[in-house]
Amino acid sequence: MKLNRTATAVVAGSAAIALVLAGCSTDASTDTTASSAATTTAADGTEAESSAAVTFEEAYIKEKPADKGMTGVFGTLKNNTDEDLEVVDFRVEGLKEGTVFEQHATKDGKMFKIEGGHTIPAGGEFELAPGGAHLMIMDNDEAMEPGQQYTIVLDFSDGSTLTQEIEVRVQAAGEEDYGEDGELGNPGMGEDGHMTNMNDGMGDEHDEHDEHAGH
């Protein structure tokens, strides 16, 4: 009888050990599966980010005081698809109601609203630069100060949308500004041989908007 009790105890102990090992194996399997799933999700996110139809690099809004009614959005739009894409619309969230958003180009020192939208070539890029093509924020009397963050939303001809945070910046010295009459304010030479100051800021309020709309 004593021998039987010993054998029973050994069997029971072996069963307990087997259950413990099985539990460890299950936990390890679960951990491995979870880790694998997390890695796959991270990889998918990276792939999704890198395959965005359009990216907007070095994007910024030019600073403006409250008494200036307009400013510009600049940067480089990169088309990661195999077809030309047009910017059909854009907006900057968080600005007051009534703010106007237009796409502009510049010719002979005058800026004007374009028909349609800026086109980004397939697999190429389109630069939005001071003195050239740009996005305009108009009829807005809010100060936009360096360091402020805004959300810009761009809609493209293929139905895709890009939503991105961009910063307000001071425009670099030497780059064109826009005068109150909508003309480019390039620096010139004064009578004393020194460079004159560029016009201060983008143009002013509704008169400019009406002038642009007439082009």
Backbone as a ProteinNet text record, in pm:
[ID]
protein_1_A
[PRIMARY]
MKLNRTATAVVAGSAAIALVLAGCSTDASTDTTASSAATTTAADGTEAESSAAVTFEEAYIKEKPADKGMTGVFGTLKNNTDEDLEVVDFRVEGLKEGTVFEQHATKDGKMFKIEGGHTIPAGGEFELAPGGAHLMIMDNDEAMEPGQQYTIVLDFSDGSTLTQEIEVRVQAAGEEDYGEDGELGNPGMGEDGHMTNMNDGMGDEHDEHDEHAGH
[TERTIARY]
83.6	0	85.7	195.4	284.7	343.2	376.5	432.5	331.9	206.5	101.5	85.5	93.5	80.3	195.1	316.2	433.2	418.3	372.2	353.4	249.6	142.7	36.1	88.7	170	228	317.2	397.8	488.1	408.8	300.9	216.6	152.9	101	36.4	135.6	257.8	360.5	397	407.8	441.6	333.5	208.2	95.9	98.6	130.8	136.7	245.8	361.7	473.8	435.6	366.9	325.2	231.9	139	45.8	118.4	214.6	293.4	368.6	433.4	508.3	416.4	298	201.7	159.4	138.7	101.1	209.7	334.2	447.4	455.3	434.7	441.1	334	212.1	101.9	130.9	184.7	218.4	323.1	424.7	532.7	478.4	387.3	327.6	246	170.4	88.4	174.6	284.8	375.4	436.2	476.9	538	439.8	313.6	210.3	183.4	173.6	147.3	260.8	384.6	501	502.2	468.9	464.9	358.8	241.8	132.9	172	239.5	282.7	383.1	475.6	575.6	509.1	409.1	337.2	264.3	198.7	126.3	220.6	335.7	433.9	482.7	507.4	554	448.5	321.7	213.1	201.9	217.6	209.5	318.5	440.5	553	528.5	476	448.6	340	236.2	127.3	176.9	266	319.1	404.1	488.6	580	507.9	385.4	312.5	203.5	204.5	107.2	116	0.3	-2.5	82.2	69.6	144.4	200.9	322.9	381.8	412.5	407.4	430.2	551.7	666.7	792.4	830.8	895	938.8	822.8	704.6	585.3	579.4	537.4	519.9	425.4	371.8	291.4	376.3	377.9	453	379.9	454.3	394.9	325.4	227.2	164.6	102.9	102	33.4	-116.4	-192.4	-337.4	-384.1	-305	-349.6	-314.8	-260.2	-237.6	-338.8	-409.8	-520.8	-484.7	-358.5	-324.6	-182.7	-161.2	-27.7	-22	93.5	110.4	154.5	131.1	176.3	279.2	393.6	504	557.2	633.6	691.1	701	731.5	744.5	648	560.6	465.9	529.1	536.8	595.9	489	483.6	384.3	446.5	395.2	449.7	371.6	289.7	211.7	263.7	203.6	245.5	150.9	76.2	-10.1	-1.9	-22.2	-23.6	-139.1	-115	-218.8	-235.9	-359.1	-389.5	-440.7	-397.9	-451.4	-586	-693.1	-825.4	-879.8	-831.2	-879.3	-785	-785.6	-711.2	-777.1	-746.5	-797.3	-705.4	-707	-630.9	-732	-732.4	-831.1	-798.4	-905.3	-887.3	-887.5	-895.3	-901.3	-1046.5	-1065.6	-1200.1	-1284.5	-1415.1	-1508.6	-1496.5	-1501.4	-1487.9	-1348.8	-1251.4	-1117.3	-1123.6	-1053.6	-1055.3	-925	-934.2	-817	-811.4	-700.5	-685.6	-547.4	-537.2	-409.3	-362.4	-238.4	-187.4	-56.7	-30.9	97.1	142.6	262.5	316.7	370.2	340.2	389	413	531.4	567.7	550.8	587.3	583.5	445.9	345	209.8	161.6	93.4	38.8	-108.1	-155	-292.4	-344.1	-475.9	-541.1	-538.8	-502	-495.1	-627.9	-651.6	-767.1	-734.5	-826.2	-798.3	-705.4	-608.6	-516.5	-376.7	-280.4	-142.7	-133.6	-55.9	-41.1	96.1	96.6	221.2	245.5	357.1	380.7	398.7	361.9	375.4	519.3	536.9	669.4	760	704.8	786.8	743.7	776.6	745	706.6	641.4	599	633.3	709.3	755.1	661.5	622.8	548.2	647.7	679.9	790.3	754.2	811	791.4	833	747.9	778.6	734.7	676.4	631.9	494.3	470.3	342.8	332.1	211.5	192.6	44.7	16.4	-120.5	-145.4	-259.8	-288.6	-396.2	-372.6	-472.8	-512.6	-640.4	-684.1	-804.4	-828.5	-941.7	-941.6	-826.3	-811.1	-739.9	-801.6	-743.4	-687	-649.4	-589.3	-437.2	-368.7	-222.9	-181.2	-83	-26.7	121.4	155.7	286.9	380.5	511.3	609.9	594.5	597	586	446.1	345.2	209.3	193.8	110.6	85.9	-57.3	-70.8	-202.9	-211.5	-334.5	-357.2	-402.2	-326.2	-364.8	-419.5	-524.5	-587.3	-585.9	-526.8	-520.2	-595.8	-682.5	-757.9	-701.1	-684.9	-622.6	-719.9	-683.9	-771.8	-800.3	-720.1	-746.5	-838.4	-887.7	-976.7	-906.5	-774	-698.9	-690.7	-663.6	-653.9	-529.9	-459.8	-343.9	-376.6	-364.6	-384.4	-252.9	-203.7	-69.6	-60.1	16.6	45	158.9	141.4	249.6	267.3	385.4	423.4	428.3	400.7	418.7	565.1	625	766.6	788.4	901.7	947.3	1010.6	971.7	1027.7	1174.6	1256.3	1400.4	1433.2	1535.1	1578.5	1619.2	1583.1	1621.3	1515.6	1414.1	1306.4	1201.1	1128.5	1030.7	917.4	865.8	745	641.8	516.9	411.6	364.7	365.5	329.2	179.6	139	-1.7	-81	-14.4	-85.1	-77.1	-22.2	-13.2	112.8	200.5	324.3	432.2	528.4	640.2	727.4	765.3	848.2	991.7	1064	1204	1288.8	1397.2	1482.5	1555.3	1571.4	1642.1	1755.6	1821.4	1933.8	1886.5	1920.5	1887.6	1992	1965.7	2056.7	2193.1	2195.4	2322.4	2397.3	2343.6	2412	2380	2291.7	2254.3	2123.4	2103.3	1980.1	1863.9	1755.7	1636.5	1560.5	1472.6	1395.4	1288.1	1257.5	1147.3	1016.9	910.6	779	746.1	672.9	647.9	522.1	540.4	429.3	352.9	255.2	168.8	75.6	4.1	-83.5	-194.7	-280.6	-371.7	-517.2	-593.3	-736.7	-809.7	-930.6	-1024.5	-995	-932.2	-903.6	-816.8	-717.7	-629.4	-705.3	-795.4	-871.9	-956	-1019.6	-1100.4	-1015.5	-894.1	-805.5	-766.5	-734	-693.6	-807.9	-927.5	-1043.1	-1072.4	-1027.6	-1053.2	-962.5	-852	-758	-811.4
-120.7	0	123.8	118.7	233.4	260.3	155.4	167.6	233.3	194.7	252.3	401.6	439.6	582.7	662.5	603.3	672	689.6	585.4	590.4	694.1	698.3	796.5	937.6	960.8	1094.9	1135.2	1039.8	1068.9	1107.1	1029.4	1057.2	1194.4	1227.7	1357.2	1470.6	1449.1	1553.7	1574.8	1465.2	1474.5	1548.9	1522.2	1589.3	1739.4	1775.1	1916.7	1987.9	1921.6	1980.6	1998.8	1900.9	1907.3	2024	2045.2	2157.7	2291	2303.1	2426.3	2453.9	2350.3	2366.7	2404.8	2347.3	2379.2	2524.1	2570.4	2711	2805.1	2773.2	2857.1	2860.5	2743.5	2735.6	2823.2	2820.6	2900.9	3048.4	3089.6	3230.3	3277.5	3190.7	3228.1	3244.1	3152.5	3157.7	3285.2	3321.1	3442	3566.1	3569.6	3683.9	3697.7	3584.1	3586.5	3637.4	3589.5	3631.8	3780.9	3829	3971.2	4056.7	4011.7	4085.2	4090.4	3977.3	3970.8	4063.5	4067.8	4154.2	4300.5	4336.8	4475	4515.8	4424.1	4452.9	4474.5	4390	4401.5	4534.3	4575.2	4701.8	4818.5	4816.5	4924.2	4930.5	4813.7	4809.2	4864	4828.1	4877	5027.9	5084.8	5229.1	5300	5246.5	5306.6	5304.1	5190.6	5176.5	5273.9	5289.9	5381	5524.2	5560.3	5695.9	5721.7	5623.9	5643.4	5639.4	5581.9	5568.7	5673.9	5780	5887.6	5945.8	5978.2	6028.9	6154	6246	6372.3	6403.8	6453.5	6504.8	6653.2	6728.1	6873.2	6900.9	6926.2	6939.7	7086.4	7112.9	7249.1	7347.7	7302.4	7386.9	7487.7	7609.8	7711	7820.2	7895.4	8013.8	8135.1	8233.7	8355.5	8434.4	8481.6	8558.6	8683.6	8732.7	8859.8	8921.4	9055	9121.2	9127.5	9167.5	9170.5	9272.7	9378.8	9482.4	9451	9334.7	9289.1	9180	9194.9	9105.3	8976.7	8961.3	8843	8795	8667.8	8610.9	8487	8420.6	8307.6	8180.7	8069.2	7936.8	7887.3	7843	7803.5	7665.5	7605.6	7473.4	7397.9	7270	7186.4	7069.5	7061.2	6950.2	6839.7	6718.7	6604.8	6501.7	6465.4	6370	6230.6	6139.9	6004.7	5904	5953.9	5865.4	5871.9	5790.3	5786.6	5866.1	5962	6049.4	6191.9	6288.2	6427.7	6450.2	6531	6562.4	6713	6756.9	6899.4	6928.6	7041.5	7086.9	7151.8	7082.6	7134.9	7230.7	7218.5	7306.1	7294.6	7396.3	7388.6	7481.2	7458.6	7542.2	7529.9	7631.9	7629.4	7633.5	7530.8	7519.6	7614.3	7658.6	7741.2	7890.8	7933.1	8075.8	8122.7	8251.9	8306.2	8284	8279.9	8263	8380.1	8352.3	8456.7	8464.3	8393.5	8389.3	8323.2	8382	8333	8258.7	8146.6	8067.6	8057.5	8103.5	8103.6	8054.1	8003.3	7960.3	8067.8	8114	8226.3	8191.8	8267.6	8264.7	8409.1	8429	8563.3	8580.4	8693.8	8724.8	8874.7	8910.3	9051.7	9131	9071.1	9140.5	9154.8	9092	9098.1	8956.8	8940.9	8809.3	8805.7	8687.8	8674.3	8535	8526.7	8398.6	8314.9	8188.1	8102.1	8031.5	7990.7	7908.7	7763.4	7694.6	7558.1	7559.1	7470	7463.2	7429	7440.4	7404.9	7254.9	7219.5	7079.5	7026.4	6912.9	6847.4	6731.8	6733.6	6627.9	6490.6	6387.7	6249.5	6221	6171.7	6137.3	6257.3	6377	6498.4	6586.8	6714	6807.2	6943.6	7022.1	7156.5	7249.2	7353.3	7443.5	7562.3	7587.8	7706.9	7800.4	7911.1	7994.6	8141.6	8223.3	8367.9	8420.1	8500.6	8553.6	8463.9	8346.9	8252.9	8199.4	8074.7	8011.6	7995.6	8012.3	8000.3	7983.2	7955.3	7949	8074.3	8138.7	8264.4	8247.1	8313.9	8328.8	8475.1	8504	8641.6	8678.5	8809.8	8864	8813.4	8819.7	8771.7	8878.1	8919.9	9025.5	8972	8844.8	8785.3	8787.8	8815.4	8807.9	8661.6	8634.1	8498.9	8511.8	8467.5	8494.4	8374.3	8400	8291.5	8188.5	8062.4	7954.5	7898.3	7974.4	7921.7	7804.7	7709.4	7591.3	7594.3	7562.1	7553.1	7421.4	7376.9	7256.5	7296.6	7255.2	7280.6	7152.1	7165.6	7051.3	7077.9	6988.4	7001.6	6885.9	6919.3	6819.4	6808	6683.4	6660.7	6598.2	6606.9	6564	6415.1	6334.7	6190.5	6152.5	6253	6227.5	6215.2	6217.3	6205	6341.2	6336.3	6456.8	6448.1	6558.3	6566	6664	6617	6701.1	6707.4	6828.7	6841.5	6965.3	6951	7065	7146.6	7277.6	7363.3	7481.6	7538.7	7643.8	7779.5	7882.4	8019.1	8056.5	8115.2	8151.6	8293.9	8350.3	8477.1	8447.2	8521	8496.2	8535.9	8453.7	8477.7	8609.4	8676.5	8803	8782.5	8877.9	8869.1	8807.4	8742.8	8686.6	8793.3	8776	8875.5	8883.9	9005.4	9029.8	9085	9094.7	9145.5	9279.5	9379.6	9513.9	9532.8	9651.1	9678.5	9678.7	9698.6	9698.6	9562.9	9460.5	9327.7	9305.9	9408.7	9393.6	9335.1	9268.9	9215.5	9329.4	9326.2	9431.8	9388.5	9381.8	9343.4	9456.6	9427.7	9533.8	9602.6	9733.7	9808.7	9889.8	9972.7	10053.1	10194.4	10245.1	10382.3	10478.3	10608.6	10708.9	10703.3	10648.8	10639.9	10511	10429.7	10307	10189.3	10208.3	10097.3	10036	9909.7	9840.7	9902.8	9928.4	9978.5	9861.7	9891.7	9786.5	9732.9	9605.2	9546.9	9595.8	9590.9	9625.4	9534.8	9592	9520.6	9436.1	9306	9212.8	9199.9	9112.4	9092.9	9212.8	9220	9332	9348.1	9443.2	9486.9	9470.7	9388.5	9385.2	9367.3	9422	9383.7	9444.5	9561.5	9621.6	9529.1	9465.9	9374.9	9253.5	9204.2	9086.2	9114.2	9232.8	9269.3	9280.7	9336.1	9350.5	9215	9120.3	8986.6	8914.3	8931.4	8861.5	8907.7	9027.9	9081.8	9026.1	8955.8	8900.5	8771.1
0	0	0	72.4	75.6	-61.6	-136.6	-271.3	-364.3	-353.9	-439.8	-415.6	-284.6	-251.9	-312.6	-308.2	-364.3	-513.9	-580.2	-726.6	-762.1	-683.8	-710	-696.8	-594.3	-572	-686.9	-737.8	-850.7	-973.6	-999	-1116.3	-1105.2	-987.3	-965	-983.8	-931.3	-947.9	-1092.6	-1166.6	-1309.9	-1384.7	-1350.6	-1417.1	-1390.3	-1265.8	-1229.8	-1308.4	-1319.1	-1393.8	-1539.7	-1595	-1735.7	-1757.1	-1662.1	-1675.6	-1669.2	-1580	-1567.9	-1696.2	-1751.5	-1876.8	-1991.9	-1994.8	-2099.7	-2089.1	-1964.8	-1944.7	-1990.9	-1960.7	-2002.7	-2153.9	-2215.4	-2361.3	-2424.1	-2365.2	-2418.2	-2403.7	-2286.3	-2263.9	-2362.5	-2385.2	-2476.3	-2617.6	-2654.4	-2787.6	-2804.1	-2696.6	-2700.1	-2713.7	-2635.1	-2640.6	-2779.2	-2837.6	-2970.5	-3075	-3064.5	-3159	-3146.8	-3021.1	-2997.8	-3051.5	-3026.9	-3075.6	-3226.7	-3289.2	-3434.7	-3489.6	-3423.8	-3469.2	-3457.9	-3347.9	-3328.5	-3435	-3466.7	-3569.4	-3704.8	-3735.2	-3862.7	-3871	-3760.1	-3757.6	-3780.1	-3713.4	-3729.7	-3872.8	-3931.4	-4069.6	-4164.1	-4139.7	-4222.8	-4213.6	-4091.8	-4074.6	-4150.2	-4146.8	-4218.5	-4368.4	-4416	-4558.7	-4602	-4518.1	-4551.4	-4560.6	-4465.3	-4464.5	-4588.3	-4625.6	-4737.7	-4871.3	-4874.3	-4999.3	-5014.6	-4933.9	-4947.5	-5087.8	-5145.9	-5283.6	-5298.9	-5202.9	-5208.7	-5070.8	-5067.1	-4943.5	-4962	-4854	-4857	-4769.4	-4832.2	-4759.3	-4739.9	-4626.1	-4591.1	-4599.6	-4561.9	-4572.1	-4457.4	-4488.9	-4384.9	-4433.4	-4337.4	-4364.5	-4329.2	-4416.5	-4386.8	-4279.1	-4181.8	-4073.1	-4126.3	-4052	-4086.1	-3961.4	-3952	-3841.2	-3869.3	-3770	-3785.3	-3888.1	-3910.9	-4004.2	-4149.9	-4175.5	-4312.8	-4343.6	-4453.9	-4481.5	-4551.8	-4592.5	-4670.8	-4644.2	-4669	-4658.3	-4747	-4752.2	-4842.3	-4771.9	-4839.4	-4794.2	-4895	-4846.1	-4933.4	-4894	-4983.6	-4960.2	-5091.8	-5085.2	-5205.4	-5198.7	-5298.8	-5309.2	-5391.8	-5337.6	-5408.2	-5441.5	-5568.4	-5618.4	-5622.5	-5542	-5533.7	-5618.6	-5711.7	-5796.8	-5939.9	-6027.6	-6167.7	-6258	-6198.2	-6277.2	-6225.3	-6315.9	-6274.8	-6177.9	-6076.1	-5978.8	-5968.2	-5963.8	-5951	-5810.7	-5755.1	-5626.8	-5657.3	-5628.7	-5664.4	-5558	-5436	-5329.2	-5209.6	-5124.9	-4999.8	-4898.4	-4772.9	-4665	-4544.6	-4460.9	-4336.1	-4223	-4141.2	-4034.6	-3919.4	-3851.6	-3732.7	-3757.7	-3884.5	-3915.5	-3914.4	-3897.8	-3883.4	-4008	-3987.5	-4098.5	-4195.7	-4324.8	-4425.5	-4485.7	-4426.5	-4483.9	-4621.6	-4718.6	-4856	-4885.7	-4955.2	-4993.1	-5145.4	-5203.7	-5349	-5388.9	-5511.6	-5567.4	-5665.9	-5646.7	-5724.6	-5795.9	-5899.6	-5970	-5984.8	-6036.6	-6053.4	-6194.8	-6255.2	-6389.2	-6400.6	-6452.6	-6470.9	-6341.7	-6231.3	-6103.6	-6042.2	-6102.3	-6048	-6016.7	-5903.6	-5871.7	-5911.1	-5951.6	-5996.7	-5963.9	-5951	-5925	-6052.2	-6039.2	-6157.1	-6179.6	-6303.1	-6334.9	-6300.3	-6233.9	-6190.7	-6070.2	-6070.5	-5958.1	-6003.2	-5913	-5943.7	-5973.9	-6076.4	-6116.3	-6077.4	-6007.3	-5966	-6062.6	-6136.8	-6236.2	-6171.9	-6247.3	-6198.7	-6157.9	-6037.1	-5987.3	-5968.1	-5974.3	-5964.5	-5849.5	-5859.3	-5752.3	-5808.8	-5725.1	-5762.6	-5647.3	-5677.8	-5571.7	-5556.9	-5433.2	-5396.9	-5329.2	-5396.1	-5348.9	-5355.5	-5266.6	-5273.7	-5411.7	-5471.8	-5603.6	-5717	-5682.7	-5784.6	-5751.2	-5786.1	-5752.9	-5601.4	-5550	-5405.7	-5374.1	-5249.8	-5198.8	-5115.7	-5139.3	-5071.3	-4964.2	-4851	-4745.3	-4747.9	-4771.1	-4794.1	-4706.9	-4698.8	-4622.8	-4479.1	-4417.8	-4280.7	-4198.3	-4086.5	-4003.8	-3872.6	-3872.2	-3752.9	-3765.4	-3656.1	-3655.9	-3663.5	-3747.5	-3757.9	-3723.6	-3604.2	-3548	-3559.3	-3570.9	-3583.4	-3470.8	-3509.6	-3412.3	-3397.7	-3441	-3435.2	-3532.1	-3495	-3577.6	-3631	-3759	-3820.8	-3897.6	-3921.3	-4000.7	-4140	-4242.4	-4380.9	-4440.8	-4519.9	-4586.5	-4736.5	-4813.7	-4958.8	-5023.9	-5119.1	-5193.4	-5334.4	-5382.9	-5513.4	-5612.3	-5738.8	-5847.6	-5848.6	-5779.5	-5775.6	-5659.3	-5587.7	-5475	-5341.9	-5340.9	-5215.3	-5145.6	-5016.2	-4934	-4845.8	-4833.7	-4744.1	-4631.8	-4508.5	-4390.3	-4314.9	-4290.3	-4233.5	-4144.9	-4036.9	-3949.9	-4010.7	-4021.3	-4070	-3975.7	-3979	-3884.9	-3953.3	-3875.9	-3923.1	-3904.7	-4009.1	-4003.2	-4052.2	-4011.3	-4066.4	-4201.1	-4304	-4436.2	-4438.1	-4500.4	-4503.2	-4571.5	-4523.6	-4582.2	-4727.2	-4813.3	-4953.5	-5040.8	-4979.9	-5059.7	-5085.3	-5197.4	-5235.1	-5133.7	-5118.8	-5042.1	-5138.7	-5091	-5175.4	-5120.4	-5204.3	-5162.1	-5154.9	-5114.1	-5094.1	-5223.9	-5339.3	-5467.1	-5536.1	-5466.8	-5524.6	-5605.5	-5616.8	-5690.9	-5601.2	-5664	-5587.4	-5540.8	-5412.7	-5357.4	-5346	-5456.6	-5453.1	-5399.9	-5329.2	-5279.3	-5394.2	-5382.4	-5486.1	-5426.6	-5510	-5465	-5435.4	-5318.6	-5283.9	-5339	-5324.4	-5376.5	-5310.1	-5189.2	-5117.5	-5148.7	-5242.9	-5281.2	-5194.9	-5094.9	-5007.8	-5054.9	-5015.5	-5050.9	-4974.7	-5045.6	-4979.3	-4920	-4824.3	-4760.3	-4853.6	-4836.1	-4911	-4851.5	-4931.4	-4879.7	-4762.9	-4667	-4543.5	-4555.1	-4575.1	-4568.6	-4697.7	-4694.4	-4808.7	-4821	-4929.6	-4959.6	-4858.6	-4883.6	-4780.2	-4819.4	-4744.3	-4737.7	-4869.4	-4878.2	-4982.2	-5118.1	-5124.7	-5254.6	-5337.3	-5271.8	-5343.3	-5392.1	-5304.5	-5341.9	-5465.9	-5471	-5586	-5711.3	-5695.5	-5810.2	-5866.2	-5775.7	-5818.8	-5887.4	-5833.4	-5889.2	-6030.6	-6064.6	-6197.3	-6302.6	-6262.3	-6359.9	-6416.2
[MASK]
+++++++++++++++++++++++++++++++++++++++++++++++++++++++++++++++++++++++++++++++++++++++++++++++++++++++++++++++++++++++++++++++++++++++++++++++++++++++++++++++++++++++++++++++++++++++++++++++++++++++++++++++++++++++

